[in-house]
XYZ file of C-alpha atoms in Angstrom:
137
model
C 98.504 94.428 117.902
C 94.811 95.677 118.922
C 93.029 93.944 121.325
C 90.638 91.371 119.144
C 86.743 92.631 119.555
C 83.449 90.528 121.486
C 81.329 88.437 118.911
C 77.938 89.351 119.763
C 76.378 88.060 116.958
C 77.194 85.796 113.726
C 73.769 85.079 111.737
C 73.663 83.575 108.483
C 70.504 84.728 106.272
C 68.627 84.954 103.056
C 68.652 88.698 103.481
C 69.621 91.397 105.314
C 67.195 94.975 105.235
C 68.723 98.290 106.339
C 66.343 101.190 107.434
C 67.454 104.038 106.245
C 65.848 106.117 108.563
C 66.586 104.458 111.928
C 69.985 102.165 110.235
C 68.051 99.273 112.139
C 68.828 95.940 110.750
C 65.959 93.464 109.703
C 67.267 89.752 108.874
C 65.309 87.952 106.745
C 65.086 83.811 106.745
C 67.826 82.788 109.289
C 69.055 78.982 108.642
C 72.153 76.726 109.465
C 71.585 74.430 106.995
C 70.381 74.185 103.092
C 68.910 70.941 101.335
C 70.411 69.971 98.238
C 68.387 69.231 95.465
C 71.518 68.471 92.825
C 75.598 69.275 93.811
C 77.357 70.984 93.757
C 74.173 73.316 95.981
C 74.270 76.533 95.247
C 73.114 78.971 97.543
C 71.847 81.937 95.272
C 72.493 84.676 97.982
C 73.876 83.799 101.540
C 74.211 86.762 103.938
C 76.100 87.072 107.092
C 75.582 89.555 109.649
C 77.762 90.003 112.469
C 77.773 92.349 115.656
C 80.817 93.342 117.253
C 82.354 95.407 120.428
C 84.952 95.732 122.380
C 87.466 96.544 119.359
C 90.764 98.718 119.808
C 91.844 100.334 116.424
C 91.647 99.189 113.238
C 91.194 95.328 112.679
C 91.011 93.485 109.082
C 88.018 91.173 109.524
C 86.886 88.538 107.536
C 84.179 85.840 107.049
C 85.279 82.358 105.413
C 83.244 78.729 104.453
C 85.622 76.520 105.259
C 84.901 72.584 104.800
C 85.415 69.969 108.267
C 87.384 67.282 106.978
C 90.216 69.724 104.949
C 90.016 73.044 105.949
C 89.432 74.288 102.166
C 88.820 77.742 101.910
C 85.521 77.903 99.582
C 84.844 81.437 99.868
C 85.561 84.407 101.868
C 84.892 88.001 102.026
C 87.336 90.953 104.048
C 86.367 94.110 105.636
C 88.541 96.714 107.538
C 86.473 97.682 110.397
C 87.676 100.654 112.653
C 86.969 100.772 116.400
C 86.651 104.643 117.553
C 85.967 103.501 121.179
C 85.642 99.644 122.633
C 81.769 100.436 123.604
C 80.735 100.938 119.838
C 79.293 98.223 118.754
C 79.957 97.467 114.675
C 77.718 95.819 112.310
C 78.933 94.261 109.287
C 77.194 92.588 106.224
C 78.780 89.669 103.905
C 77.193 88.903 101.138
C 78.231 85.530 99.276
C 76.440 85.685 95.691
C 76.225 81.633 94.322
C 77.808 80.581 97.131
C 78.642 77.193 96.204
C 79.205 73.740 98.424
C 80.283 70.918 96.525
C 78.845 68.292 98.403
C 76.459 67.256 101.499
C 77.826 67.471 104.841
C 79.103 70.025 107.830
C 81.042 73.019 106.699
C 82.269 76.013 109.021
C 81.831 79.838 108.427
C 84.838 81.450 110.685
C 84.963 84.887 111.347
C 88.448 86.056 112.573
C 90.468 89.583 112.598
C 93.509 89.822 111.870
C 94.351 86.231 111.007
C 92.933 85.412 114.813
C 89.800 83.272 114.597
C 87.613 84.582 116.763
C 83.644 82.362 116.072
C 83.046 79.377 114.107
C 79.321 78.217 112.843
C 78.556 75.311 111.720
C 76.757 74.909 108.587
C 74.897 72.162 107.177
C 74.148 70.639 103.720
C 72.016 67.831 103.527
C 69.643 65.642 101.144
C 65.958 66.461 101.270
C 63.922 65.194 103.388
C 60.530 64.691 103.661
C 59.611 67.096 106.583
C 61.176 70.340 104.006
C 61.833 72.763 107.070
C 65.560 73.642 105.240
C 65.528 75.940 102.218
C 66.757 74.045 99.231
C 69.672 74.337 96.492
């Protein structure tokens, strides 16, 4: 079983922009938590970019919103991801079009490979409030 890769970064955005001359990576309107307006919220396009190193091989990776209380899967999305040498470093992209949470509270996005969780982040939905620093659903 290959060796399972460094996290060195798990960011969850509006947007994620791609030179396509240099392949650098612009992310647009980082949060950890939305404001919902009605539920379920629905988040019209959530991105998630992560950074990896340190891989051996070929791993299966994949991102999943998982709620606290029940560990319900609400969405996920799977990449293979192939590590030529452990000092490459691998971006990925999710996107999660209407991704939807069915009610307020703390949810979890996981990233694992092969069925090994390796990061958790902790993602919020809450009610408005009056000082409107979260984006809203």
């Amino acid at each position: 079983m290959p060796q399972p890769p460094a996290v060195l970064a798990m960011i969850l955005c509006d947007q994620v922009i791609t030179d396509v001359e240099t392949n650098k990576k612009s992310l647009i309107g980082i949060f950890d938590q939305v404001e919902a307006v009605a539920l379920p919220c629905v988040v019209h396009e959530l991105h998630v970019y992560l950074s990896l190193t340190d891989g051996h091989g070929t791993l299966s990776t994949a991102v999943a919103c998982v709620t606290v209380d029940e560990g319900e899967e609400l969405f996920r999305g799977e990449a293979e991801v192939e590590f030529a040498d452990p000092l490459q470093v691998v971006e990925l992209h999710f996107v999660f079009p209407n991704a939807r949470f069915p009610s307020t509270g703390e949810y979890r996005f996981q990233l694992s490979t092969d069925g090994q969780v390796l990061l958790e982040r902790r993602f919020f939905v809450t009610y408005p409030r009056n000082e409107g620093r979260a984006p809203r659903c």
